[in-house]
GROMACS .gro file of C-alpha atoms in nm:
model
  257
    1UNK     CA    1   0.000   0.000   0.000
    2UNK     CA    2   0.146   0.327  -0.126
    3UNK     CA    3   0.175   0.594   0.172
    4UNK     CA    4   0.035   0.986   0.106
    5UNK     CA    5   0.166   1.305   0.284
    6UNK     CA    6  -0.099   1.354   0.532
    7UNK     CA    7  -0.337   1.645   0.493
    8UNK     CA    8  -0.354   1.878   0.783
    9UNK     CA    9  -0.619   2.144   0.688
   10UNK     CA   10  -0.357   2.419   0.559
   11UNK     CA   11  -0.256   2.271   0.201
   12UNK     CA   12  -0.459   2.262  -0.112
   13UNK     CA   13  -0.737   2.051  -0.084
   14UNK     CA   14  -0.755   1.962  -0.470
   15UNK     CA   15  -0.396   1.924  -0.508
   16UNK     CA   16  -0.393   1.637  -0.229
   17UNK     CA   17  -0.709   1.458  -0.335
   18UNK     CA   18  -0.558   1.467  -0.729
   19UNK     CA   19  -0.240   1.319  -0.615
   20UNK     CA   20  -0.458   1.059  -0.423
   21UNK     CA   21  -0.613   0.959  -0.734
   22UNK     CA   22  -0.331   0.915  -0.902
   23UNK     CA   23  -0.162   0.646  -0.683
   24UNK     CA   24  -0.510   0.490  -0.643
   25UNK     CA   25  -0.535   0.466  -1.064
   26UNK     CA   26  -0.191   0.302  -1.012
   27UNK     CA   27  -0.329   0.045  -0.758
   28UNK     CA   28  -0.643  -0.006  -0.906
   29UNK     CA   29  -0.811   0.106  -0.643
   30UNK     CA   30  -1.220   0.142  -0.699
   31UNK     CA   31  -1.385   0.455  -0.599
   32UNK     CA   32  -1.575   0.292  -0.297
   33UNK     CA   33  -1.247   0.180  -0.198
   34UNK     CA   34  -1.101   0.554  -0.233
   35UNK     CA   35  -1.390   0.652   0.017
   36UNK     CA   36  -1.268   0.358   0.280
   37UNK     CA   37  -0.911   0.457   0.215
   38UNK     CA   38  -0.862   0.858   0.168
   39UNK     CA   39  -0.942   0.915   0.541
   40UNK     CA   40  -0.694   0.765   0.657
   41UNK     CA   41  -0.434   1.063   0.469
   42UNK     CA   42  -0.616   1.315   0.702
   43UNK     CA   43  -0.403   1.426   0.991
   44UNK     CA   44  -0.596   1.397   1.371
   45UNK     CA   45  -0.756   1.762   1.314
   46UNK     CA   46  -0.889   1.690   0.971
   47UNK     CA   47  -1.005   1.373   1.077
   48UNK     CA   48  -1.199   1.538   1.308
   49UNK     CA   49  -1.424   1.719   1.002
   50UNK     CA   50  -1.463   1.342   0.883
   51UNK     CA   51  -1.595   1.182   1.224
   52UNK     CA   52  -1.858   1.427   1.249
   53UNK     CA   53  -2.041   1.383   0.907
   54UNK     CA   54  -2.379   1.201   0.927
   55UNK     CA   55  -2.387   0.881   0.879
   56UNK     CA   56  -2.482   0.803   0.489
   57UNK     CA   57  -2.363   1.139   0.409
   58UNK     CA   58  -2.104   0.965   0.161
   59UNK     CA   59  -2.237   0.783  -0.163
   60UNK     CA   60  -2.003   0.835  -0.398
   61UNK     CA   61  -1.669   0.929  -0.438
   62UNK     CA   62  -1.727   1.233  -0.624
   63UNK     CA   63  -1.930   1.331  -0.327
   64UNK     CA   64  -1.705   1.300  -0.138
   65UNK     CA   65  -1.448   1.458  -0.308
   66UNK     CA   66  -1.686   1.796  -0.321
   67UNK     CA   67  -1.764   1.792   0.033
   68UNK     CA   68  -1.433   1.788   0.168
   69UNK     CA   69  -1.329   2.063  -0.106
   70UNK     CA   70  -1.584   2.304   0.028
   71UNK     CA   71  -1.497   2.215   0.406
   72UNK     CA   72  -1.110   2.315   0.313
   73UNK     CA   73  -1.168   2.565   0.032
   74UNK     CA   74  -1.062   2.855   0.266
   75UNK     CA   75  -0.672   2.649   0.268
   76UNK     CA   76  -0.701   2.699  -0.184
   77UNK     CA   77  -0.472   2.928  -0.324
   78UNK     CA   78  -0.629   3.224  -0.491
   79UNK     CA   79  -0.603   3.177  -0.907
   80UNK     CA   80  -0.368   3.424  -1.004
   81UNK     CA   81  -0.523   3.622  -1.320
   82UNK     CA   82  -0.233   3.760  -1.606
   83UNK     CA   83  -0.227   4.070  -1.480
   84UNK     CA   84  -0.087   3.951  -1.203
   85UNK     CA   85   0.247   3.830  -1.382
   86UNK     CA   86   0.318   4.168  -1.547
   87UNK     CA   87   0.381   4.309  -1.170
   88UNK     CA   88   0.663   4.021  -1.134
   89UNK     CA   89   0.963   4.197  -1.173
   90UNK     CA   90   1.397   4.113  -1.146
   91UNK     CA   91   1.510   4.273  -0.842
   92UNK     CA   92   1.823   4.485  -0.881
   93UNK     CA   93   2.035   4.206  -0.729
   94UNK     CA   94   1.830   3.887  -0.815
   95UNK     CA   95   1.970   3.635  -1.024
   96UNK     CA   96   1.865   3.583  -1.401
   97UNK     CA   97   1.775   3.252  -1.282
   98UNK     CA   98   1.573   3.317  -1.021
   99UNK     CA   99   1.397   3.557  -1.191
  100UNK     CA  100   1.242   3.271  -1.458
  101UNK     CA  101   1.159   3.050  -1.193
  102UNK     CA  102   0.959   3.288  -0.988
  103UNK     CA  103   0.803   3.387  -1.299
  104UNK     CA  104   0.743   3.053  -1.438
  105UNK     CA  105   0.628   2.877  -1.099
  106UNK     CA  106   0.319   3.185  -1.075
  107UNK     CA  107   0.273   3.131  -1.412
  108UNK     CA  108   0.149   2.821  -1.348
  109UNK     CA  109  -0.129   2.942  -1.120
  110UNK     CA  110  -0.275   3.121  -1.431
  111UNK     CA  111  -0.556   2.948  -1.629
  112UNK     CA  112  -0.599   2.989  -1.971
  113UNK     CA  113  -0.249   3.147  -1.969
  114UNK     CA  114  -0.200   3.266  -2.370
  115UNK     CA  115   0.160   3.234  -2.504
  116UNK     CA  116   0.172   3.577  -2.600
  117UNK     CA  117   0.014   3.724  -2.257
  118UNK     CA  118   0.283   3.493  -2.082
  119UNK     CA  119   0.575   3.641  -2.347
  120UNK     CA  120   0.465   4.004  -2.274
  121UNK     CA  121   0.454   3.965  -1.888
  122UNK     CA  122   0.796   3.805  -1.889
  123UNK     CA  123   0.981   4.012  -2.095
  124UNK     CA  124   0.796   4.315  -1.915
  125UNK     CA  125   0.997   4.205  -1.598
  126UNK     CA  126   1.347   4.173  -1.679
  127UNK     CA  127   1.569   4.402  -1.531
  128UNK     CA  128   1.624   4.715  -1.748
  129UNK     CA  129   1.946   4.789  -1.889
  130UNK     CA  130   2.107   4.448  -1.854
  131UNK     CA  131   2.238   4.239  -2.101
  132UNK     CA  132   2.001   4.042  -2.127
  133UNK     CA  133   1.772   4.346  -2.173
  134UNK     CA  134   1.991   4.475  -2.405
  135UNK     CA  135   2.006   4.123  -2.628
  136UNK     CA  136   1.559   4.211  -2.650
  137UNK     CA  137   1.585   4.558  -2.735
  138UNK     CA  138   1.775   4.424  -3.068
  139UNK     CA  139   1.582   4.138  -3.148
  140UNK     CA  140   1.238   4.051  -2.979
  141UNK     CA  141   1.200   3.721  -2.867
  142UNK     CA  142   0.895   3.595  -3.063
  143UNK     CA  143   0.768   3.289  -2.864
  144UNK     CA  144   0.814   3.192  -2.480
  145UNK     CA  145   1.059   2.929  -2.598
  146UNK     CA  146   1.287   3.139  -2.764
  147UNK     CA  147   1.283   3.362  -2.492
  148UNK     CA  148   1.400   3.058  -2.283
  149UNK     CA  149   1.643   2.912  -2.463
  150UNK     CA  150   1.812   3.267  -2.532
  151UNK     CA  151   1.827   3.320  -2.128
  152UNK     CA  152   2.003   3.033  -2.081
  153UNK     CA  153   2.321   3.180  -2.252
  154UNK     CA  154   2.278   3.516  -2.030
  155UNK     CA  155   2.210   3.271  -1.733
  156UNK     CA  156   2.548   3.047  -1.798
  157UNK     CA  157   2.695   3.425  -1.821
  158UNK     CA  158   2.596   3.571  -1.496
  159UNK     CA  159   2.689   3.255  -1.328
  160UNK     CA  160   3.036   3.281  -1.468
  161UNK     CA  161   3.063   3.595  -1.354
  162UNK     CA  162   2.978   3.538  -1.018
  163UNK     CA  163   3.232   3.263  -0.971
  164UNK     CA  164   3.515   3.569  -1.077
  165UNK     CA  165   3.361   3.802  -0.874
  166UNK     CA  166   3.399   3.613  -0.569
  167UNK     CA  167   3.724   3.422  -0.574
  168UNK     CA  168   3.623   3.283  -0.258
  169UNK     CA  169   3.367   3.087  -0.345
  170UNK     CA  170   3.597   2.962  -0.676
  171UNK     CA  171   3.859   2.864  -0.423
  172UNK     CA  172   3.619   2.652  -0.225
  173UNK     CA  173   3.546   2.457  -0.535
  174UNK     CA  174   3.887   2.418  -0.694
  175UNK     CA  175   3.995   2.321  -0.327
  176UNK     CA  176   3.705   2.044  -0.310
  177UNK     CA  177   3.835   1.938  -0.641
  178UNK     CA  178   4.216   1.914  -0.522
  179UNK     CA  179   4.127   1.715  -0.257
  180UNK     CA  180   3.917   1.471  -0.433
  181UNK     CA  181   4.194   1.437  -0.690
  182UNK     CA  182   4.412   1.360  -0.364
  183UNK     CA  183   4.179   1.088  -0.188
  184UNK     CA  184   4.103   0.940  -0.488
  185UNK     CA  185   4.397   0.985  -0.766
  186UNK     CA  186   4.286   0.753  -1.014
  187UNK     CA  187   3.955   0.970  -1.079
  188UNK     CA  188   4.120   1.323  -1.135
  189UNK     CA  189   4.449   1.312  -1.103
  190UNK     CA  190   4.519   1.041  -1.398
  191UNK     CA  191   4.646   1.210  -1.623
  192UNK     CA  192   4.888   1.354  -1.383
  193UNK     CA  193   4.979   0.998  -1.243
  194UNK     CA  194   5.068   0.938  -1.564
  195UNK     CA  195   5.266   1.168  -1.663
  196UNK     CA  196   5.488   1.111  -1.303
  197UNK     CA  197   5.450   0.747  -1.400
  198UNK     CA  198   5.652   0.828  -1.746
  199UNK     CA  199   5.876   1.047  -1.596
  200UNK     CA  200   5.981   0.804  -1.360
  201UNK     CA  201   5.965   0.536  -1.570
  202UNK     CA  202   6.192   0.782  -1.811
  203UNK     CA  203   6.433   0.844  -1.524
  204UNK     CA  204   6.513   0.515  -1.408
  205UNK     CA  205   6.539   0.401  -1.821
  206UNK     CA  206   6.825   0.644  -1.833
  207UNK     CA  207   6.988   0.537  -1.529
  208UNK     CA  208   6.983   0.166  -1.588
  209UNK     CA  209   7.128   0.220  -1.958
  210UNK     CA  210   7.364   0.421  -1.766
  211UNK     CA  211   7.486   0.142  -1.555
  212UNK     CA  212   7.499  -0.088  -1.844
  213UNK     CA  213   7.695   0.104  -2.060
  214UNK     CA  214   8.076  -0.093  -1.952
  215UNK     CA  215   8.330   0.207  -1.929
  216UNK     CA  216   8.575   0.243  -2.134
  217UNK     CA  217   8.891   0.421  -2.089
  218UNK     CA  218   8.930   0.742  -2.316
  219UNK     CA  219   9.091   0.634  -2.666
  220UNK     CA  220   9.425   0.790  -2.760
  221UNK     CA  221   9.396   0.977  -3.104
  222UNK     CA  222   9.532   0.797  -3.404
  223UNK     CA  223   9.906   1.021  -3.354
  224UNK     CA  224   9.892   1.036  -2.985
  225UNK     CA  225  10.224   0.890  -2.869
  226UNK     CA  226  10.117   0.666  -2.527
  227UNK     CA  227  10.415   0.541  -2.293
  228UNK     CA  228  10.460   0.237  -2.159
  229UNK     CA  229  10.560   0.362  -1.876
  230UNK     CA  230  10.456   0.630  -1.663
  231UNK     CA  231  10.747   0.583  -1.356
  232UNK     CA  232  11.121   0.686  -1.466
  233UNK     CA  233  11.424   0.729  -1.341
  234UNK     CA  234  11.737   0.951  -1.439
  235UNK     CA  235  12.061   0.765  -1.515
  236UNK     CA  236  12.311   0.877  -1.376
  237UNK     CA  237  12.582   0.652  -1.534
  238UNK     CA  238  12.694   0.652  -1.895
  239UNK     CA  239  12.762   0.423  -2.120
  240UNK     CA  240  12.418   0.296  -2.183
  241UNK     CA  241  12.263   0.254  -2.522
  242UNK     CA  242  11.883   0.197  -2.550
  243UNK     CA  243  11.606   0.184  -2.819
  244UNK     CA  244  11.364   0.501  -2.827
  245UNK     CA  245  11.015   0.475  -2.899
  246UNK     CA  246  11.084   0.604  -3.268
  247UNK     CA  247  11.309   0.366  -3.340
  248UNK     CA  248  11.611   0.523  -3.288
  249UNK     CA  249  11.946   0.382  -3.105
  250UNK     CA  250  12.074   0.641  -2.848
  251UNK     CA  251  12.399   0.672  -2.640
  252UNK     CA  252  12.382   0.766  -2.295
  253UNK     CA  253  12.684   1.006  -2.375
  254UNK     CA  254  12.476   1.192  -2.657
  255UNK     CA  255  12.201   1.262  -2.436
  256UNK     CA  256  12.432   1.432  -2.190
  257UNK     CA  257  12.571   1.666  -2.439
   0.00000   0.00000   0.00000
């Protein structure tokens, strides 16, 4: 069994008996049923309206449904009439935004609401001078729908705007973002794992072909002479003959002169 907000004297009366016939068409539900059943969405002071009708009062559901209308009609909202929407005006600092949805949620209260009479009302109420404004005064929306889907761009505008003009508020978000990225790297933060994964993996690849490369010591040029050598001593006796690199036969004696 489906459960219903319960009705405490103060809401709409129609709007709480048409919802109840909706989940009762989804049920099933016959109207003699409805009559067994709606009571029990009254709160304890409504119910109190209910206990006290005569006995046999109730034959039908549409009976019913007009008596307990009239006994809450005082709780109805008054129909608003289209005169009433062309007093809805933007507020100086009110949101774009919030200006549609003010105008669009009364709008709603307005029976037998023309397209035109709901065009003229709404464009009659948009703050004058702003951009928006401005965007009319060159080219007149000529249905409600283009009016909303060209407020949309000046809506995505002013929001953008308000995100520069408070820097706090940005902050707070990119922050939220950060730390999400940081709790939870693989969701934001990939492509920036990645690139620390390359770079690592880059690193290390350079290093270990660095190890591997054997050293070598430095190759003499081609007419480099390289000694065999590299301790000597100085004779100090004569008489010696030796073989120079070059090929040459030396005396001890000639090298003194």
């Amino acid at each position: 069994m489906p459960t219903w907000k319960m009705y405490t004297g103060l809401e709409d009366p129609v709007s709480h008996v048409h919802n109840f016939e909706l989940q009762t068409d989804l049920q099933g539900v016959r109207d003699d049923a409805r009559c067994r059943i709606f009571p029990s969405t009254l709160s304890e002071i409504s119910q109190q309206w209910f206990f006290k009708l005569q006995p046999g009062s109730i034959t039908s559901w549409g009976g019913f449904v007009h008596t307990f209308d009239s006994q809450f009609s005082s709780a109805m909202p008054l129909p608003s009439e289209s005169n009433d929407l062309v007093d809805i005006k933007q507020n100086d600092n009110e949101p774009l935004k919030d200006y549609i949805q003010r105008f669009m949620r009364e709008a709603t209260r307005v029976k037998s609401l023309s397209d035109d009479g709901k065009l003229i009302a709404i464009n009659s109420g948009v703050k004058v001078k702003s951009l928006f404004w401005s965007s009319l005064k060159r080219k007149f929306a000529c249905t409600t729908q283009e009016f909303l889907d060209r407020v949309e761009e000046f809506i995505k505008l002013e929001e953008a705007e308000r995100k520069v003009d408070n820097p706090t508020q940005a902050a707070t978000e990119q922050g939220k973002i950060d730390a999400e990225n940081t709790t939870n790297p693989t969701k934001g933060g990939k492509n920036g794992a990645k690139n620390d994964k390359c770079s690592n993996g880059a690193g290390s690849s350079g290093n270990l072909n660095d190890n591997k490369k054997p050293k070598t010591a430095e190759q003499p040029k081609p007419w480099e002479y390289v000694p065999k050598f590299t301790t000597y001593s100085i004779l100090l006796e004569t008489g010696w003959t030796f073989l120079m690199p070059h090929g040459l036969l030396y005396h001890t004696e000639d090298l003194h002169q």
